[in-house]
Amino acid sequence: MGIEDYGGGQGPRPDVLVVTTNDVPGHRIEQVIGEVFGLTVRSRHLGSQIGAGLKSMVGGELKGLTKTLVETRNQAMDRLVEQARARGANAVLAFRFDVTEAADVGTEVCAYGTAVVVARE
């Protein structure tokens, strides 16, 4: 697996810009739409759990679980962008991820931020 299998984020010219900052340099906020989020819950595959258990005894990265978490985060972010776009936003500010265990059967990943309309200054 290459580095592209372990990354995420947006491409070079997204129609909905997602940033972790509270503003976008060179832009002004014209409208605050409000909170948006993308949520997904993934269960763990039995085979990967067994493999992870064995790997944890000797140490090292759990590459299968890492790849699954990357895919899960990307899905949550895609859903966040879809919701922002549907509400008329062209940017999401203060973007964050929240990751929690979901009733010991999976992992919940929530991508959230504030949907806004920005314009170049």
Short mmCIF file of N, CA and C in Angstrom, two decimals:
data_model
loop_
_atom_site.label_atom_id
_atom_site.label_comp_id
_atom_site.label_asym_id
_atom_site.label_seq_id
_atom_site.Cartn_x
_atom_site.Cartn_y
_atom_site.Cartn_z
N MET A 1 0.84 -1.18 0.00
CA MET A 1 0.00 0.00 0.00
C MET A 1 0.88 1.24 0.00
N GLY A 2 0.52 2.19 -0.83
CA GLY A 2 1.26 3.43 -0.91
C GLY A 2 0.71 4.48 0.03
N ILE A 3 1.39 5.61 0.10
CA ILE A 3 1.00 6.70 0.99
C ILE A 3 -0.40 7.22 0.67
N GLU A 4 -0.82 7.13 -0.60
CA GLU A 4 -2.16 7.59 -0.97
C GLU A 4 -3.26 6.78 -0.29
N ASP A 5 -2.93 5.57 0.15
CA ASP A 5 -3.91 4.74 0.87
C ASP A 5 -4.11 5.20 2.31
N TYR A 6 -3.24 6.06 2.81
CA TYR A 6 -3.29 6.47 4.20
C TYR A 6 -3.58 7.95 4.37
N GLY A 7 -4.02 8.60 3.32
CA GLY A 7 -4.28 10.03 3.40
C GLY A 7 -5.73 10.36 3.17
N GLY A 8 -6.01 11.62 3.20
CA GLY A 8 -7.37 12.08 2.98
C GLY A 8 -7.33 13.54 2.60
N GLY A 9 -8.44 14.19 2.80
CA GLY A 9 -8.51 15.61 2.49
C GLY A 9 -9.05 15.85 1.10
N GLN A 10 -8.98 17.10 0.72
CA GLN A 10 -9.58 17.52 -0.53
C GLN A 10 -8.58 17.58 -1.67
N GLY A 11 -9.13 17.59 -2.87
CA GLY A 11 -8.31 17.76 -4.06
C GLY A 11 -7.91 19.21 -4.24
N PRO A 12 -7.29 19.55 -5.37
CA PRO A 12 -6.73 20.89 -5.56
C PRO A 12 -7.75 22.03 -5.68
N ARG A 13 -8.93 21.83 -6.23
CA ARG A 13 -9.90 22.92 -6.40
C ARG A 13 -11.29 22.46 -5.98
N PRO A 14 -11.52 22.32 -4.69
CA PRO A 14 -12.83 21.84 -4.24
C PRO A 14 -13.91 22.91 -4.40
N ASP A 15 -15.15 22.49 -4.64
CA ASP A 15 -16.24 23.46 -4.73
C ASP A 15 -16.72 23.89 -3.35
N VAL A 16 -16.43 23.08 -2.33
CA VAL A 16 -16.68 23.45 -0.94
C VAL A 16 -15.33 23.34 -0.22
N LEU A 17 -14.76 24.48 0.14
CA LEU A 17 -13.48 24.52 0.82
C LEU A 17 -13.68 24.15 2.29
N VAL A 18 -12.85 23.24 2.79
CA VAL A 18 -12.93 22.82 4.19
C VAL A 18 -11.61 23.17 4.86
N VAL A 19 -11.68 23.99 5.92
CA VAL A 19 -10.47 24.41 6.63
C VAL A 19 -10.66 24.26 8.13
N THR A 20 -9.56 24.10 8.82
CA THR A 20 -9.61 23.97 10.28
C THR A 20 -9.58 25.34 10.97
N THR A 21 -9.34 26.39 10.22
CA THR A 21 -9.26 27.74 10.78
C THR A 21 -10.65 28.37 10.88
N ASN A 22 -10.71 29.51 11.57
CA ASN A 22 -11.98 30.22 11.74
C ASN A 22 -12.26 31.21 10.63
N ASP A 23 -11.32 31.39 9.73
CA ASP A 23 -11.50 32.27 8.58
C ASP A 23 -10.63 31.76 7.44
N VAL A 24 -10.79 32.39 6.28
CA VAL A 24 -10.00 32.02 5.11
C VAL A 24 -9.29 33.28 4.64
N PRO A 25 -7.98 33.33 4.72
CA PRO A 25 -7.26 34.53 4.29
C PRO A 25 -7.64 34.93 2.86
N GLY A 26 -7.86 36.23 2.67
CA GLY A 26 -8.23 36.74 1.36
C GLY A 26 -9.70 36.60 1.04
N HIS A 27 -10.49 36.15 2.00
CA HIS A 27 -11.93 35.98 1.81
C HIS A 27 -12.68 36.64 2.96
N ARG A 28 -13.90 37.03 2.70
CA ARG A 28 -14.77 37.53 3.76
C ARG A 28 -15.96 36.59 3.87
N ILE A 29 -16.46 36.45 5.08
CA ILE A 29 -17.63 35.61 5.31
C ILE A 29 -18.87 36.45 5.00
N GLU A 30 -19.65 36.01 4.02
CA GLU A 30 -20.86 36.73 3.64
C GLU A 30 -22.09 36.21 4.37
N GLN A 31 -22.08 34.92 4.70
CA GLN A 31 -23.24 34.33 5.37
C GLN A 31 -22.79 33.13 6.19
N VAL A 32 -23.28 33.06 7.42
CA VAL A 32 -23.06 31.88 8.25
C VAL A 32 -24.31 31.02 8.15
N ILE A 33 -24.16 29.82 7.67
CA ILE A 33 -25.30 28.92 7.50
C ILE A 33 -25.52 28.11 8.78
N GLY A 34 -24.45 27.65 9.40
CA GLY A 34 -24.56 26.92 10.65
C GLY A 34 -23.79 25.62 10.65
N GLU A 35 -23.99 24.87 11.72
CA GLU A 35 -23.27 23.62 11.90
C GLU A 35 -23.66 22.59 10.84
N VAL A 36 -22.66 21.89 10.35
CA VAL A 36 -22.87 20.75 9.47
C VAL A 36 -22.00 19.61 9.98
N PHE A 37 -22.44 18.40 9.70
CA PHE A 37 -21.63 17.26 10.11
C PHE A 37 -21.84 16.10 9.16
N GLY A 38 -20.88 15.21 9.17
CA GLY A 38 -20.96 13.95 8.45
C GLY A 38 -20.63 12.86 9.43
N LEU A 39 -21.46 11.85 9.50
CA LEU A 39 -21.31 10.81 10.51
C LEU A 39 -21.30 9.45 9.85
N THR A 40 -20.45 8.56 10.34
CA THR A 40 -20.46 7.18 9.91
C THR A 40 -20.03 6.30 11.08
N VAL A 41 -20.56 5.12 11.13
CA VAL A 41 -20.18 4.13 12.14
C VAL A 41 -19.76 2.87 11.40
N ARG A 42 -18.59 2.39 11.70
CA ARG A 42 -18.07 1.19 11.05
C ARG A 42 -17.84 0.10 12.07
N SER A 43 -18.29 -1.10 11.75
CA SER A 43 -18.01 -2.24 12.62
C SER A 43 -16.64 -2.79 12.24
N ARG A 44 -16.07 -3.48 13.16
CA ARG A 44 -14.77 -4.10 12.92
C ARG A 44 -14.95 -5.48 12.32
N HIS A 45 -14.14 -5.80 11.35
CA HIS A 45 -14.14 -7.11 10.70
C HIS A 45 -13.45 -8.12 11.63
N LEU A 46 -14.06 -9.27 11.83
CA LEU A 46 -13.52 -10.27 12.74
C LEU A 46 -12.08 -10.64 12.39
N GLY A 47 -11.81 -10.82 11.11
CA GLY A 47 -10.46 -11.18 10.68
C GLY A 47 -9.45 -10.11 11.04
N SER A 48 -9.83 -8.85 10.86
CA SER A 48 -8.89 -7.77 11.19
C SER A 48 -8.70 -7.66 12.69
N GLN A 49 -9.75 -7.97 13.47
CA GLN A 49 -9.62 -7.94 14.92
C GLN A 49 -8.64 -9.01 15.40
N ILE A 50 -8.73 -10.20 14.81
CA ILE A 50 -7.81 -11.27 15.19
C ILE A 50 -6.38 -10.88 14.80
N GLY A 51 -6.24 -10.38 13.57
CA GLY A 51 -4.91 -9.93 13.11
C GLY A 51 -4.36 -8.82 13.98
N ALA A 52 -5.22 -7.89 14.38
CA ALA A 52 -4.79 -6.78 15.22
C ALA A 52 -4.37 -7.29 16.59
N GLY A 53 -5.11 -8.27 17.10
CA GLY A 53 -4.76 -8.84 18.40
C GLY A 53 -3.39 -9.49 18.36
N LEU A 54 -3.11 -10.24 17.30
CA LEU A 54 -1.80 -10.87 17.16
C LEU A 54 -0.70 -9.83 16.99
N LYS A 55 -0.96 -8.83 16.17
CA LYS A 55 0.03 -7.79 15.91
C LYS A 55 0.33 -7.00 17.18
N SER A 56 -0.70 -6.78 18.01
CA SER A 56 -0.50 -5.99 19.22
C SER A 56 0.45 -6.69 20.19
N MET A 57 0.58 -8.00 20.08
CA MET A 57 1.49 -8.73 20.97
C MET A 57 2.95 -8.49 20.60
N VAL A 58 3.22 -8.22 19.33
CA VAL A 58 4.60 -8.01 18.90
C VAL A 58 4.91 -6.55 18.61
N GLY A 59 3.89 -5.72 18.52
CA GLY A 59 4.09 -4.29 18.27
C GLY A 59 4.09 -3.96 16.80
N GLY A 60 3.95 -2.68 16.53
CA GLY A 60 3.95 -2.20 15.16
C GLY A 60 2.61 -1.66 14.74
N GLU A 61 2.58 -1.05 13.57
CA GLU A 61 1.35 -0.44 13.06
C GLU A 61 0.36 -1.51 12.64
N LEU A 62 -0.89 -1.25 12.91
CA LEU A 62 -1.98 -2.12 12.48
C LEU A 62 -2.50 -1.56 11.16
N LYS A 63 -1.83 -1.92 10.06
CA LYS A 63 -2.09 -1.28 8.77
C LYS A 63 -3.52 -1.48 8.28
N GLY A 64 -4.10 -2.65 8.50
CA GLY A 64 -5.48 -2.88 8.08
C GLY A 64 -6.44 -1.96 8.81
N LEU A 65 -6.24 -1.80 10.11
CA LEU A 65 -7.11 -0.90 10.88
C LEU A 65 -6.85 0.56 10.52
N THR A 66 -5.59 0.90 10.25
CA THR A 66 -5.27 2.26 9.82
C THR A 66 -6.01 2.60 8.53
N LYS A 67 -5.94 1.70 7.57
CA LYS A 67 -6.62 1.93 6.29
C LYS A 67 -8.13 2.05 6.47
N THR A 68 -8.70 1.21 7.32
CA THR A 68 -10.14 1.29 7.59
C THR A 68 -10.51 2.63 8.22
N LEU A 69 -9.70 3.11 9.15
CA LEU A 69 -9.99 4.39 9.79
C LEU A 69 -9.87 5.54 8.80
N VAL A 70 -8.88 5.49 7.92
CA VAL A 70 -8.75 6.52 6.87
C VAL A 70 -9.98 6.53 5.99
N GLU A 71 -10.43 5.36 5.55
CA GLU A 71 -11.63 5.27 4.71
C GLU A 71 -12.85 5.81 5.45
N THR A 72 -12.95 5.52 6.73
CA THR A 72 -14.07 5.98 7.54
C THR A 72 -14.05 7.49 7.68
N ARG A 73 -12.90 8.06 7.97
CA ARG A 73 -12.78 9.52 8.09
C ARG A 73 -13.12 10.20 6.77
N ASN A 74 -12.62 9.63 5.66
CA ASN A 74 -12.92 10.22 4.35
C ASN A 74 -14.41 10.18 4.04
N GLN A 75 -15.08 9.09 4.42
CA GLN A 75 -16.52 9.00 4.21
C GLN A 75 -17.25 10.05 5.05
N ALA A 76 -16.85 10.22 6.30
CA ALA A 76 -17.47 11.23 7.16
C ALA A 76 -17.26 12.63 6.57
N MET A 77 -16.06 12.90 6.07
CA MET A 77 -15.79 14.21 5.47
C MET A 77 -16.60 14.41 4.20
N ASP A 78 -16.73 13.38 3.37
CA ASP A 78 -17.54 13.48 2.16
C ASP A 78 -18.99 13.82 2.51
N ARG A 79 -19.50 13.21 3.56
CA ARG A 79 -20.88 13.48 3.98
C ARG A 79 -21.03 14.91 4.50
N LEU A 80 -20.02 15.39 5.22
CA LEU A 80 -20.01 16.78 5.68
C LEU A 80 -20.08 17.74 4.50
N VAL A 81 -19.25 17.49 3.49
CA VAL A 81 -19.22 18.36 2.30
C VAL A 81 -20.56 18.30 1.57
N GLU A 82 -21.14 17.11 1.45
CA GLU A 82 -22.45 16.99 0.80
C GLU A 82 -23.51 17.81 1.53
N GLN A 83 -23.50 17.76 2.86
CA GLN A 83 -24.48 18.51 3.63
C GLN A 83 -24.25 20.01 3.46
N ALA A 84 -23.00 20.45 3.51
CA ALA A 84 -22.69 21.88 3.34
C ALA A 84 -23.14 22.35 1.96
N ARG A 85 -22.83 21.58 0.93
CA ARG A 85 -23.22 21.93 -0.44
C ARG A 85 -24.74 22.01 -0.56
N ALA A 86 -25.45 21.05 0.01
CA ALA A 86 -26.91 21.03 -0.07
C ALA A 86 -27.54 22.23 0.63
N ARG A 87 -26.85 22.78 1.62
CA ARG A 87 -27.38 23.94 2.34
C ARG A 87 -26.91 25.26 1.73
N GLY A 88 -26.16 25.21 0.63
CA GLY A 88 -25.76 26.42 -0.08
C GLY A 88 -24.42 26.99 0.33
N ALA A 89 -23.63 26.25 1.08
CA ALA A 89 -22.32 26.73 1.52
C ALA A 89 -21.26 26.49 0.45
N ASN A 90 -20.23 27.32 0.48
CA ASN A 90 -19.07 27.06 -0.37
C ASN A 90 -17.80 26.88 0.47
N ALA A 91 -17.99 26.85 1.81
CA ALA A 91 -16.87 26.61 2.71
C ALA A 91 -17.38 26.07 4.04
N VAL A 92 -16.48 25.35 4.71
CA VAL A 92 -16.74 24.89 6.08
C VAL A 92 -15.54 25.33 6.91
N LEU A 93 -15.83 26.09 7.96
CA LEU A 93 -14.78 26.59 8.85
C LEU A 93 -14.73 25.75 10.13
N ALA A 94 -13.61 25.86 10.84
CA ALA A 94 -13.42 25.20 12.13
C ALA A 94 -13.70 23.69 12.04
N PHE A 95 -13.25 23.09 10.96
CA PHE A 95 -13.46 21.66 10.70
C PHE A 95 -12.72 20.81 11.73
N ARG A 96 -13.40 19.78 12.23
CA ARG A 96 -12.82 18.86 13.20
C ARG A 96 -13.36 17.45 12.97
N PHE A 97 -12.64 16.48 13.52
CA PHE A 97 -13.11 15.10 13.60
C PHE A 97 -13.32 14.75 15.06
N ASP A 98 -14.32 13.93 15.32
CA ASP A 98 -14.52 13.33 16.63
C ASP A 98 -14.64 11.84 16.41
N VAL A 99 -13.86 11.07 17.15
CA VAL A 99 -13.87 9.62 16.98
C VAL A 99 -14.16 8.98 18.34
N THR A 100 -15.16 8.09 18.37
CA THR A 100 -15.50 7.40 19.61
C THR A 100 -15.84 5.95 19.32
N GLU A 101 -15.78 5.14 20.34
CA GLU A 101 -16.22 3.76 20.24
C GLU A 101 -17.74 3.74 20.30
N ALA A 102 -18.36 2.93 19.48
CA ALA A 102 -19.82 2.84 19.43
C ALA A 102 -20.26 1.50 20.01
N ALA A 103 -20.61 1.49 21.28
CA ALA A 103 -21.17 0.31 21.96
C ALA A 103 -20.30 -0.94 21.79
N ASP A 104 -19.00 -0.78 21.78
CA ASP A 104 -18.05 -1.90 21.67
C ASP A 104 -18.22 -2.74 20.41
N VAL A 105 -18.91 -2.22 19.41
CA VAL A 105 -19.07 -2.99 18.17
C VAL A 105 -18.47 -2.28 16.97
N GLY A 106 -18.05 -1.04 17.14
CA GLY A 106 -17.51 -0.31 16.01
C GLY A 106 -16.96 1.03 16.42
N THR A 107 -16.63 1.80 15.43
CA THR A 107 -16.07 3.13 15.63
C THR A 107 -16.96 4.15 14.96
N GLU A 108 -17.31 5.19 15.72
CA GLU A 108 -18.11 6.29 15.18
C GLU A 108 -17.16 7.44 14.86
N VAL A 109 -17.25 7.94 13.64
CA VAL A 109 -16.45 9.09 13.23
C VAL A 109 -17.40 10.18 12.78
N CYS A 110 -17.25 11.34 13.39
CA CYS A 110 -18.07 12.50 13.05
C CYS A 110 -17.15 13.62 12.58
N ALA A 111 -17.38 14.10 11.37
CA ALA A 111 -16.69 15.28 10.86
C ALA A 111 -17.65 16.44 11.02
N TYR A 112 -17.19 17.57 11.60
CA TYR A 112 -18.11 18.68 11.82
C TYR A 112 -17.41 20.02 11.65
N GLY A 113 -18.21 21.04 11.44
CA GLY A 113 -17.70 22.39 11.27
C GLY A 113 -18.86 23.35 11.04
N THR A 114 -18.52 24.57 10.69
CA THR A 114 -19.51 25.61 10.44
C THR A 114 -19.58 25.93 8.96
N ALA A 115 -20.75 25.72 8.36
CA ALA A 115 -20.96 25.99 6.94
C ALA A 115 -21.14 27.49 6.74
N VAL A 116 -20.44 28.04 5.75
CA VAL A 116 -20.53 29.46 5.46
C VAL A 116 -20.48 29.68 3.95
N VAL A 117 -20.80 30.91 3.57
CA VAL A 117 -20.58 31.37 2.20
C VAL A 117 -19.48 32.41 2.29
N VAL A 118 -18.39 32.19 1.57
CA VAL A 118 -17.28 33.14 1.53
C VAL A 118 -17.13 33.71 0.14
N ALA A 119 -16.56 34.90 0.08
CA ALA A 119 -16.25 35.55 -1.20
C ALA A 119 -14.86 36.16 -1.12
N ARG A 120 -14.18 36.18 -2.25
CA ARG A 120 -12.85 36.81 -2.29
C ARG A 120 -12.96 38.29 -1.99
N GLU A 121 -11.98 38.81 -1.27
CA GLU A 121 -11.95 40.25 -0.96
C GLU A 121 -11.39 41.03 -2.12
#
